Tab-separated table of C-alpha atoms in Angstrom:
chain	number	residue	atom	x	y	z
A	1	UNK	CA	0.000	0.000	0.000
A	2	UNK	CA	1.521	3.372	-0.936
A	3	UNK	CA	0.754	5.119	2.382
A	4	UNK	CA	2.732	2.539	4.259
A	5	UNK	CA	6.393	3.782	4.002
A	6	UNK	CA	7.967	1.319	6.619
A	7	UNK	CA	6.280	-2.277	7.259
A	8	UNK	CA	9.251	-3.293	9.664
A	9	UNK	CA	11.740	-1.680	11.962
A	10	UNK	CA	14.006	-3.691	13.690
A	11	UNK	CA	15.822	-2.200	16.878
A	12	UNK	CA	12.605	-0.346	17.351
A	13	UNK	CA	12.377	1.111	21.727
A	14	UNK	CA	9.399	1.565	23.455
A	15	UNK	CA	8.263	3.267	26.947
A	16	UNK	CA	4.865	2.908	28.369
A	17	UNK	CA	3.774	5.753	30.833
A	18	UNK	CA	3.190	4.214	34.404
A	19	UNK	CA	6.208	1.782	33.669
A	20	UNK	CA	9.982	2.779	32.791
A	21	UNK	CA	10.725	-0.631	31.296
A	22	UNK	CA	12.391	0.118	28.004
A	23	UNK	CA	11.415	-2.709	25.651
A	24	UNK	CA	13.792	-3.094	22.237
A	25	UNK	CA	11.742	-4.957	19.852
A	26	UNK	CA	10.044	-5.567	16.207
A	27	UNK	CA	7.990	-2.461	14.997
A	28	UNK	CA	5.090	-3.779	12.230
A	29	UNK	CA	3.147	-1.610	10.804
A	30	UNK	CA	-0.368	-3.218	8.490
A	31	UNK	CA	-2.980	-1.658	7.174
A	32	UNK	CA	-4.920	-1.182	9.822
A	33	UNK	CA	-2.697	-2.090	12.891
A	34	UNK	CA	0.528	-0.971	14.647
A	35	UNK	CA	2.282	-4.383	16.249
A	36	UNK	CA	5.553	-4.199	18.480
A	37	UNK	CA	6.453	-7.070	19.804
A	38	UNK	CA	9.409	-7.918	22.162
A	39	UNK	CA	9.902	-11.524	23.943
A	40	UNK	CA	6.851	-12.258	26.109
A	41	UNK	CA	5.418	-8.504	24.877
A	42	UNK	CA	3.030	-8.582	21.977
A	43	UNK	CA	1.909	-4.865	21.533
A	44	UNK	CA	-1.238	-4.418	19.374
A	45	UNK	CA	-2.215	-0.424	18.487
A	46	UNK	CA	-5.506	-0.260	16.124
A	47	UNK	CA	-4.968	3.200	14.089
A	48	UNK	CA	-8.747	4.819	15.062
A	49	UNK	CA	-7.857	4.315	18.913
A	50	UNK	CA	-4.855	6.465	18.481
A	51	UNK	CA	-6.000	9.934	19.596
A	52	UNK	CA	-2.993	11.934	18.837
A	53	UNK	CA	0.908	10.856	17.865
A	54	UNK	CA	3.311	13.703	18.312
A	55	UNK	CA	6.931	14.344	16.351
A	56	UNK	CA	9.516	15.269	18.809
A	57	UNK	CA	12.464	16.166	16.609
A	58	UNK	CA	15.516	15.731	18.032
A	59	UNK	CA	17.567	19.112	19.270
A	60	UNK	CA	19.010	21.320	16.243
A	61	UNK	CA	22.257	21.907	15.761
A	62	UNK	CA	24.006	24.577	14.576
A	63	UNK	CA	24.770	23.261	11.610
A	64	UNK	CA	21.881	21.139	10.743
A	65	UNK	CA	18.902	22.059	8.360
A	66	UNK	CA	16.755	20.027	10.443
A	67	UNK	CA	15.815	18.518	7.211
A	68	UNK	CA	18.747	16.614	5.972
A	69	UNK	CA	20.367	16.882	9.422
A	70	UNK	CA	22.528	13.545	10.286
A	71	UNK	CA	22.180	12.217	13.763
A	72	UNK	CA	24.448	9.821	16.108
A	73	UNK	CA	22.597	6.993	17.379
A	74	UNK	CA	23.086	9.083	20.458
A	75	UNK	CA	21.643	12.191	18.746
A	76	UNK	CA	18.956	10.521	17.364
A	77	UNK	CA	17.684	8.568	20.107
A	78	UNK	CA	16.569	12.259	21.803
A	79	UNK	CA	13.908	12.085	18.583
A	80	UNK	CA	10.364	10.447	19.576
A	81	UNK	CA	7.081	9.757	18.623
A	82	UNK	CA	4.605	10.119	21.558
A	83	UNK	CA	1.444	8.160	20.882
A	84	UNK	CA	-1.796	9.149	22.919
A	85	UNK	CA	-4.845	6.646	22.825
A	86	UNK	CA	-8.339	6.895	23.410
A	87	UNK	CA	-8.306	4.209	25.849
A	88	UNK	CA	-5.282	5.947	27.898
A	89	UNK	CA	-2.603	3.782	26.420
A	90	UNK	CA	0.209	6.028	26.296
A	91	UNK	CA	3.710	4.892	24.465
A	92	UNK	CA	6.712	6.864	23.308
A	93	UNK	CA	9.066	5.553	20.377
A	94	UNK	CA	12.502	5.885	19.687
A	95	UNK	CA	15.020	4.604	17.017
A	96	UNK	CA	18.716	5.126	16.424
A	97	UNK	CA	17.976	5.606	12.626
A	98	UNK	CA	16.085	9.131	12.325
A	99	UNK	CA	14.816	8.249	8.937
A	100	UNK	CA	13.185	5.137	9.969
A	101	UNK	CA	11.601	6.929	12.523
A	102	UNK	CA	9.988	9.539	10.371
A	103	UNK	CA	8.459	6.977	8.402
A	104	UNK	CA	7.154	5.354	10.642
A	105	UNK	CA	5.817	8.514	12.057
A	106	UNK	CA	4.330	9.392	8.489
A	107	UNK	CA	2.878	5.860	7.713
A	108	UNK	CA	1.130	6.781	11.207
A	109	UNK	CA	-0.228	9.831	10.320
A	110	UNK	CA	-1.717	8.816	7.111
A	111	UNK	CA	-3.040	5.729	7.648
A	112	UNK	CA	-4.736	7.058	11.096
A	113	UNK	CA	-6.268	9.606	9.049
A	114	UNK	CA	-8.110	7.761	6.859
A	115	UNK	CA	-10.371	9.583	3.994
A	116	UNK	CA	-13.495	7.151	3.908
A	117	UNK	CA	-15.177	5.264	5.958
A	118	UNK	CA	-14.786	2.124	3.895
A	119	UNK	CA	-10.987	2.391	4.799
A	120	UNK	CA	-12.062	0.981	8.542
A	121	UNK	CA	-10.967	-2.561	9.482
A	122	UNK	CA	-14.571	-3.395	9.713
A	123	UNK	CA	-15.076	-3.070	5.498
A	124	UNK	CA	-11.720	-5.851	5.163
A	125	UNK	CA	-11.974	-7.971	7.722
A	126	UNK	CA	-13.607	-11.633	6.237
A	127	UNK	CA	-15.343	-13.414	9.053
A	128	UNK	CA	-14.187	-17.119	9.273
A	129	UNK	CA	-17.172	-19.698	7.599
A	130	UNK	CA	-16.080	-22.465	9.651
A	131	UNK	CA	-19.224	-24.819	10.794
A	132	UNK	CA	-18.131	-24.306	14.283
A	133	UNK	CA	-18.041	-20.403	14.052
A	134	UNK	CA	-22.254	-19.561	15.300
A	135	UNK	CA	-22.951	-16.107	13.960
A	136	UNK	CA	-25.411	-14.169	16.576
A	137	UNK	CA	-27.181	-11.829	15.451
A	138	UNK	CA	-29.249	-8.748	17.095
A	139	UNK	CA	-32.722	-9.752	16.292
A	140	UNK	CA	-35.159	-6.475	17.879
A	141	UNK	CA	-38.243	-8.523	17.344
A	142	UNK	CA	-36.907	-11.383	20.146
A	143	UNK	CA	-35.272	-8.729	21.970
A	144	UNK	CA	-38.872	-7.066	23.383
A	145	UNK	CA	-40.251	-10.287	23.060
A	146	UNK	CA	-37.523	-11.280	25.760
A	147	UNK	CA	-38.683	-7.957	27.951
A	148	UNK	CA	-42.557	-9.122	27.519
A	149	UNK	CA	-43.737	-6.895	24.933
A	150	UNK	CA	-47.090	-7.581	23.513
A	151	UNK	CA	-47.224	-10.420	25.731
A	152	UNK	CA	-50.763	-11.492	26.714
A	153	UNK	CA	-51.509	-11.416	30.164
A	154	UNK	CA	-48.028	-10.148	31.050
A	155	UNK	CA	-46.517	-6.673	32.470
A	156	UNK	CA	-45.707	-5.931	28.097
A	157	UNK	CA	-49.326	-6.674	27.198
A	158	UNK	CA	-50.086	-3.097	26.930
A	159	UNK	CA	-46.738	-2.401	24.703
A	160	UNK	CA	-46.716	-2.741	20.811
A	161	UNK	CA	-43.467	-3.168	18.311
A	162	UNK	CA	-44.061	-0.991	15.788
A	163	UNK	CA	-41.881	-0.928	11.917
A	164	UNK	CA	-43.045	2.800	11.652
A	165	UNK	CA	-38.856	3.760	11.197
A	166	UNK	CA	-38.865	0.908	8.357
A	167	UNK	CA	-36.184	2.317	5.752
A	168	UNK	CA	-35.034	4.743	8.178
A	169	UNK	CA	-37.473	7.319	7.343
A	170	UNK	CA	-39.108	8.676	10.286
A	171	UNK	CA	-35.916	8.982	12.669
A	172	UNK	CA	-32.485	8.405	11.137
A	173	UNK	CA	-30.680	7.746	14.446
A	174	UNK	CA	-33.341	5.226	15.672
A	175	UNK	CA	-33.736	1.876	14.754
A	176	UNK	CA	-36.413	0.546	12.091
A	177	UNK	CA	-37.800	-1.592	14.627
A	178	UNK	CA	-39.147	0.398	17.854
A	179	UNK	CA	-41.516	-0.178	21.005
A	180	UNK	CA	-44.433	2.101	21.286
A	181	UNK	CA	-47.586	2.078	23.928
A	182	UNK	CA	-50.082	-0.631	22.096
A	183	UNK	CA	-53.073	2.482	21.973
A	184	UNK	CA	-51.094	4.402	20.475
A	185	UNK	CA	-51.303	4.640	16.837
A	186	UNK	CA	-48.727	4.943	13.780
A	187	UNK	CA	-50.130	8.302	12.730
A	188	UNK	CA	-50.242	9.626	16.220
A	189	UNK	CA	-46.276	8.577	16.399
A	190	UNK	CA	-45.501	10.313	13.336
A	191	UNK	CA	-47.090	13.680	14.471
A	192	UNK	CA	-45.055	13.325	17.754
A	193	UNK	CA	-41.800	12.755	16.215
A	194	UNK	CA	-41.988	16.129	14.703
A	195	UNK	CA	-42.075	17.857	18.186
A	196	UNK	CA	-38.665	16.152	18.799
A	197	UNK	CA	-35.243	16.929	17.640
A	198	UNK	CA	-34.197	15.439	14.795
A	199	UNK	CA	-37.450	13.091	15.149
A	200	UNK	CA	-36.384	11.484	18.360
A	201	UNK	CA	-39.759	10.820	19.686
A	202	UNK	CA	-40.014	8.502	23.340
A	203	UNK	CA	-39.778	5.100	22.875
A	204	UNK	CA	-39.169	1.869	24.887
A	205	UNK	CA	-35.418	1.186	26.265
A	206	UNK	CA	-36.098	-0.772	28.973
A	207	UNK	CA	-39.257	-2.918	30.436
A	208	UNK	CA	-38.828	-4.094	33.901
A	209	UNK	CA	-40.631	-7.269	35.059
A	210	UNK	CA	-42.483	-5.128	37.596
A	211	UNK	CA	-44.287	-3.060	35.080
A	212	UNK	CA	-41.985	-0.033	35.293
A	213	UNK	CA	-40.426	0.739	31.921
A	214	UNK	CA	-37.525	3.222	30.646
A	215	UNK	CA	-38.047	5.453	27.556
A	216	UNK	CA	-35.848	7.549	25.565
A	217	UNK	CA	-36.213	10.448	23.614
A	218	UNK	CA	-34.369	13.614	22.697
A	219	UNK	CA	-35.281	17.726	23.462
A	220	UNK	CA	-38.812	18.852	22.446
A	221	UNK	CA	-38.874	21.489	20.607
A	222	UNK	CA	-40.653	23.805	22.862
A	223	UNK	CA	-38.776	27.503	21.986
A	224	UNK	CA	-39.354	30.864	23.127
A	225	UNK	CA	-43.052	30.596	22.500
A	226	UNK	CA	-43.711	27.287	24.454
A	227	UNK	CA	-44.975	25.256	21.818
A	228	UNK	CA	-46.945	22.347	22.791
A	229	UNK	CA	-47.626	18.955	20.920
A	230	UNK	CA	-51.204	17.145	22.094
A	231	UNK	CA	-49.717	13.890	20.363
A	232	UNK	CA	-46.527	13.994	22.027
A	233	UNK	CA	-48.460	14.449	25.518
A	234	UNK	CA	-50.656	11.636	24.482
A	235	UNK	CA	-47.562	9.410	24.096
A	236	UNK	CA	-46.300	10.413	27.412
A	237	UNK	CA	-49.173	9.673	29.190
A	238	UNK	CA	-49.968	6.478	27.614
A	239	UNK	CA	-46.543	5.257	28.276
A	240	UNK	CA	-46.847	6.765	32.151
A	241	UNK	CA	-50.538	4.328	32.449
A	242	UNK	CA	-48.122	1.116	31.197
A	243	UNK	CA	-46.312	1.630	34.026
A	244	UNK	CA	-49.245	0.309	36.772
A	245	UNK	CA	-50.204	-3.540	36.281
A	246	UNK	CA	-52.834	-4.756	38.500
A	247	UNK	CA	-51.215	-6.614	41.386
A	248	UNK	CA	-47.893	-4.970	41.320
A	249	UNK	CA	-46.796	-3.389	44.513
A	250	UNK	CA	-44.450	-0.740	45.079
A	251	UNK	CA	-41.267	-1.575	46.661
A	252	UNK	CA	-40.015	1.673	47.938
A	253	UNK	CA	-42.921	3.775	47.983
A	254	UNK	CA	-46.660	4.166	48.372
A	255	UNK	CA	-47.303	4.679	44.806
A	256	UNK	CA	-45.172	4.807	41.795
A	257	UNK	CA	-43.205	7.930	40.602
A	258	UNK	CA	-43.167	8.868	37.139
A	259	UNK	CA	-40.370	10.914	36.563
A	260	UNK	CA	-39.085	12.976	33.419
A	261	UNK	CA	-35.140	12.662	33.283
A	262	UNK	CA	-33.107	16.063	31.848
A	263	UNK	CA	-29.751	15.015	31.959
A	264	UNK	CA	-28.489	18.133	31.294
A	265	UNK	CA	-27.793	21.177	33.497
A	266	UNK	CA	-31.129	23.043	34.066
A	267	UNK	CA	-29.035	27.100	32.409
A	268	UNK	CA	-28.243	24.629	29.157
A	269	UNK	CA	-32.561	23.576	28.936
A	270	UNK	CA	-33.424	27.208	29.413
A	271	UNK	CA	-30.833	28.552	26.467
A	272	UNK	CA	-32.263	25.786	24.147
A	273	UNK	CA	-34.989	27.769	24.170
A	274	UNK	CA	-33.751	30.517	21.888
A	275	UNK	CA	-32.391	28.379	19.178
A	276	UNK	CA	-36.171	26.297	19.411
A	277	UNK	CA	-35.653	23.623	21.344
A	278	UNK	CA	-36.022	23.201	25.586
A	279	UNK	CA	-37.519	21.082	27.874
A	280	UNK	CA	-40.894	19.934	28.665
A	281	UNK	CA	-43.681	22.080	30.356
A	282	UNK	CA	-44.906	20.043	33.003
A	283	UNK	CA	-48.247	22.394	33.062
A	284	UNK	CA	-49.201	20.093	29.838
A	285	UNK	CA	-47.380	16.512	31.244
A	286	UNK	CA	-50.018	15.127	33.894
A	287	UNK	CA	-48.630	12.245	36.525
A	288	UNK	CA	-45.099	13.283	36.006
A	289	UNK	CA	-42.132	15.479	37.884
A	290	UNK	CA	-39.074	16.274	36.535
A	291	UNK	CA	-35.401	16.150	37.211
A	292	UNK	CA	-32.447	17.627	35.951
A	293	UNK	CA	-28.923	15.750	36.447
A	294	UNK	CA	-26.960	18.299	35.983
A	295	UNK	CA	-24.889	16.374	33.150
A	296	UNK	CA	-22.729	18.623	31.167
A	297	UNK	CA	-22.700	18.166	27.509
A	298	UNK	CA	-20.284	15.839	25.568
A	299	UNK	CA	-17.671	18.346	25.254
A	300	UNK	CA	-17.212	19.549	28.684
A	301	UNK	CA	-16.645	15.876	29.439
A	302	UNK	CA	-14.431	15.344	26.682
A	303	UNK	CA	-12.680	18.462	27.840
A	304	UNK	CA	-12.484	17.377	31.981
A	305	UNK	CA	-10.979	13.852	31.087
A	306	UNK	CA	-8.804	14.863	28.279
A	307	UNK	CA	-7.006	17.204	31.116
A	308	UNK	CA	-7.665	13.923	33.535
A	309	UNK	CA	-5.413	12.530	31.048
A	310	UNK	CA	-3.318	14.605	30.368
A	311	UNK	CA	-2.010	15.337	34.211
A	312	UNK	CA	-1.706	12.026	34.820
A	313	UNK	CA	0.814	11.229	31.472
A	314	UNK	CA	2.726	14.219	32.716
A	315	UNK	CA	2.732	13.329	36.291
A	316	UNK	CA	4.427	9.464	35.171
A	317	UNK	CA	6.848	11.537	32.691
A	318	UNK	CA	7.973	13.955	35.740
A	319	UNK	CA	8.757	11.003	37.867
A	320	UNK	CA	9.988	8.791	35.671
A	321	UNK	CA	12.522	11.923	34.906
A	322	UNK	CA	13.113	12.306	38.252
A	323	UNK	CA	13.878	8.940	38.476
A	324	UNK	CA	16.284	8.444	36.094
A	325	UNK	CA	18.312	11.762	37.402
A	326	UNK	CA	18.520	10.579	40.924
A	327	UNK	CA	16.390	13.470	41.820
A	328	UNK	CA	12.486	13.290	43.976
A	329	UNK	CA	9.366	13.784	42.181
A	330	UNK	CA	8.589	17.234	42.459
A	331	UNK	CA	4.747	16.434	42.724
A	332	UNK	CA	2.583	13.614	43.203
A	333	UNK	CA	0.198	12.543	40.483
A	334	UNK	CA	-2.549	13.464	42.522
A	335	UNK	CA	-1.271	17.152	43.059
A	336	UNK	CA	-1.172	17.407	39.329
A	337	UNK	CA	-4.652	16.091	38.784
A	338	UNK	CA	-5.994	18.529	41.438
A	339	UNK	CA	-3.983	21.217	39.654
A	340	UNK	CA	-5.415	20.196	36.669
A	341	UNK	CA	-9.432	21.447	37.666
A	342	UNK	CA	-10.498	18.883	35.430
A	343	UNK	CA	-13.810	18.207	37.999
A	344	UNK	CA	-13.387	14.849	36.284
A	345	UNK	CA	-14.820	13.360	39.956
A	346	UNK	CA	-17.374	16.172	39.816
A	347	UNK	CA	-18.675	14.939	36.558
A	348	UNK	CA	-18.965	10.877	37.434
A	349	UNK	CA	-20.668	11.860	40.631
A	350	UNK	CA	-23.446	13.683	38.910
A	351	UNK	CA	-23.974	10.540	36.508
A	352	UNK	CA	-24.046	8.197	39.448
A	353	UNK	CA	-26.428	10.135	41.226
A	354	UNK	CA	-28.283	10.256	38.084
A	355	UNK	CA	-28.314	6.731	38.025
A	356	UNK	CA	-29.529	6.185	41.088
A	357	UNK	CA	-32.152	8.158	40.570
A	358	UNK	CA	-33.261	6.260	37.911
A	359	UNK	CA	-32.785	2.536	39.142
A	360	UNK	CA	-34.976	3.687	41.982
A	361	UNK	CA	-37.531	4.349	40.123
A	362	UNK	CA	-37.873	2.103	37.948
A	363	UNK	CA	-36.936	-0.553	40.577
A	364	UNK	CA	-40.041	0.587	43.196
C-alpha cells in the first residue's frame, strides 16, 4: 500500500507511561494495525484508537537544516514519537535511525487519518465460515419479546413493536424496529416525532418485570413561545398508564413515581430555548415530575478527562525523569490532577447520582 512507508523496523524502543521498562523490539506496521512485539510482549495499536501521535524532533544543531540533518545513534535517540490513545494507552518511540523513525511517524499519520469510511478494518476484515463459528445476530423482534412486549396477560401486554422507522425514514438515528404504547397509533407517532429533535420521539429502552419501563427520547422542541404537541403528551401519558399492572406493589414507595429525566444542566434547557428547542412544560405533562442531572454536555466531558489525562501522562513523565536523574518527584500525580481542575470526579458523581435516581424508580 503506498501510504505505508515502513512495514518493519528492527531495533525499534518503546516506553509505556506508568512503567519505565524500556522494551527493544520488532515495529510492524499493516494496514490497519501498529504491532511491536518484544519476547513475552506482543503490543497491538488499532490506528482509530490512536487519539494523537506527536513528532519530537531531536535538538538542532548549529549546523543542521533540520531537514537533511545527520544524527548519532546518540543524537537521534533524543527524537520520539509520543502516541496518545483513546483508551489511555500512552507509548513513546525511539530509534537510532532518524529516517526510519519519520516513516514510521508518516505511515502513522496517514493511515490514522483515513479519507473514507470504507478504509475501517470493519469493510476488510472476512469473518471465518467455519461450521463451528455460530454467527449471533441482534434480532429487535426477540429482543422485546424477551422484555414481555405484547405479551398477553403479562406486564408488556399493553406495549406494541411498531416498523413505523422501516427504511429509516421517520428517525435516522433510531432503529427501524421500535416499542411504542399498544393504543397508540402509527399516525399519532408520526405527528409526535416532529415535536422532537431530529425526530427522536419517546420510545421503549427498557421494560422491567415489575411493570416499570424506561423510555428515551431527545429535546422537544418547545422555543421561546412554548410550543406544545397534544400527540406527544398523548404518548407520554400512555406510556406513564403502562407503568401500573394490577397486582404490582411498590417496593419503595406508596405509589409509583413517574419521573421525566433532563440530563443536562437546568441554564443549558433554558438557552435551548432561543435556538427552538427546551424542555418539557410540566403544566401540559399530567402524573409526572421532573429532574435535571446536571450532566454537562459531551464536550465539557471530553474536555475534563482529556485534562484527567493529560495530568496524569505528565505526572508518570515527571517522575519517571526524576527517576532516572537521581532526583524526587517534584509532585505527586494526585497534586497534578488537582492542579489540573479537570472536575473529572465532579462529573462521574453527577452521573451516578443520576443513576440512582433512575434505578430507583424504575426498581419501586
Amino acid at each position: 500500500m503506498d501510504l505505508i512507508r515502513v512495514s518493519k523496523v528492527e531495533q525499534m524502543r518503546l516506553v509505556r507511561s506508568g512503567n519505565n521498562t524500556e522494551y527493544v523490539g520488532t515495529l510492524h506496521l499493516t494496514t490497519h494495525h501498529m504491532i511491536f512485539s518484544a519476547g513475552d510482549l506482543e503490543l497491538w495499536i488499532p490506528y482509530p484508537i490512536i487519539h494523537s501521535a506527536v513528532l519530537v524532533r531531536p535538538p538542532r544543531r548549529d549546523s543542521d537544516d533540520n531537514v537533511h540533518a545527520v544524527y548519532t545513534e546518540e543524537q537521534a535517540l533524543e527524537g520520539a514519537i509520543r502516541i496518545r490513545c483513546h483508551h489511555f494507552l500512552f507509548v513513546t518511540l525511539r530509534c537510532a535511525d532518524i529516517r526510519r523513525l519519520y516513516d514510521v511517524f508518516a505511515t502513522v499519520k496517514h493511515l490514522a487519518c483515513v479519507g473514507s469510511l470504507e478504509q475501517l478494518y470493519a469493510f476488510d476484515y472476512r469473518l471465518d465460515t467455519a461450521d463451528d463459528v455460530k454467527v449471533i445476530e441482534y434480532d429487535a423482534h426477540a429482543e422485546f419479546r424477551r422484555m414481555g412486549v405484547g405479551v398477553t396477560g403479562g406486564v408488556g401486554q399493553h406495549w406494541r413493536v411498531s416498523e413505523i422507522n422501516r427504511e429509516f425514514q421517520l428517525c435516522a438515528t433510531y432503529p427501524p424496529v421500535v416499542a411504542v404504547p399498544a393504543r397508540i397509533s402509527d399516525t399519532t407517532l408520526t405527528y409526535a416525532a416532529r415535536y422532537r429533535s431530529k425526530a427522536r420521539l419517546p420510545v421503549l429502552s427498557y421494560l422491567h418485570p415489575n411493570g416499570a419501563s424506561m423510555t428515551r427520547s431527545s429535546q422537544p422542541m418547545v422555543g421561546l413561545k412554548q410550543a406544545r404537541s397534544v400527540q406527544d403528551e398523548k404518548l407520554v401519558e400512555a406510556i406513564v398508564a403502562t407503568s401500573e399492572p394490577a397486582g404490582m406493589v411498590p417496593r419503595f414507595r406508596s405509589e409509583r413515581n413517574n419521573i421525566i429525566i433532563d440530563a443536562r444542566p437546568t441554564t443549558n434547557a433554558v438557552v435551548n430555548r432561543a435556538i427552538g428547542a427546551g424542555s418539557e412544560n410540566m403544566d401540559h405533562y399530567r402524573q409526572c415530575r421532573k429532574v435535571y442531572l446536571g450532566i454537562d454536555n459531551i464536550h465539557v466531558m471530553r474536555d475534563a478527562l482529556n485534562r484527567l489525562a493529560d495530568a496524569a501522562v505528565d505526572a508518570a513523565d515527571v517522575s519517571a525523569t526524576a527517576s532516572d536523574l537521581g532526583h524526587a518527584e517534584p509532585a505527586g500525580m494526585m497534586a497534578r490532577i488537582q492542579s489540573s481542575r479537570s472536575s473529572w470526579l465532579n462529573h462521574l458523581q453527577n452521573i451516578l447520582v443520576g443513576v440512582k435516581t433512575i434505578v430507583e424508580a424504575i426498581d419501586a
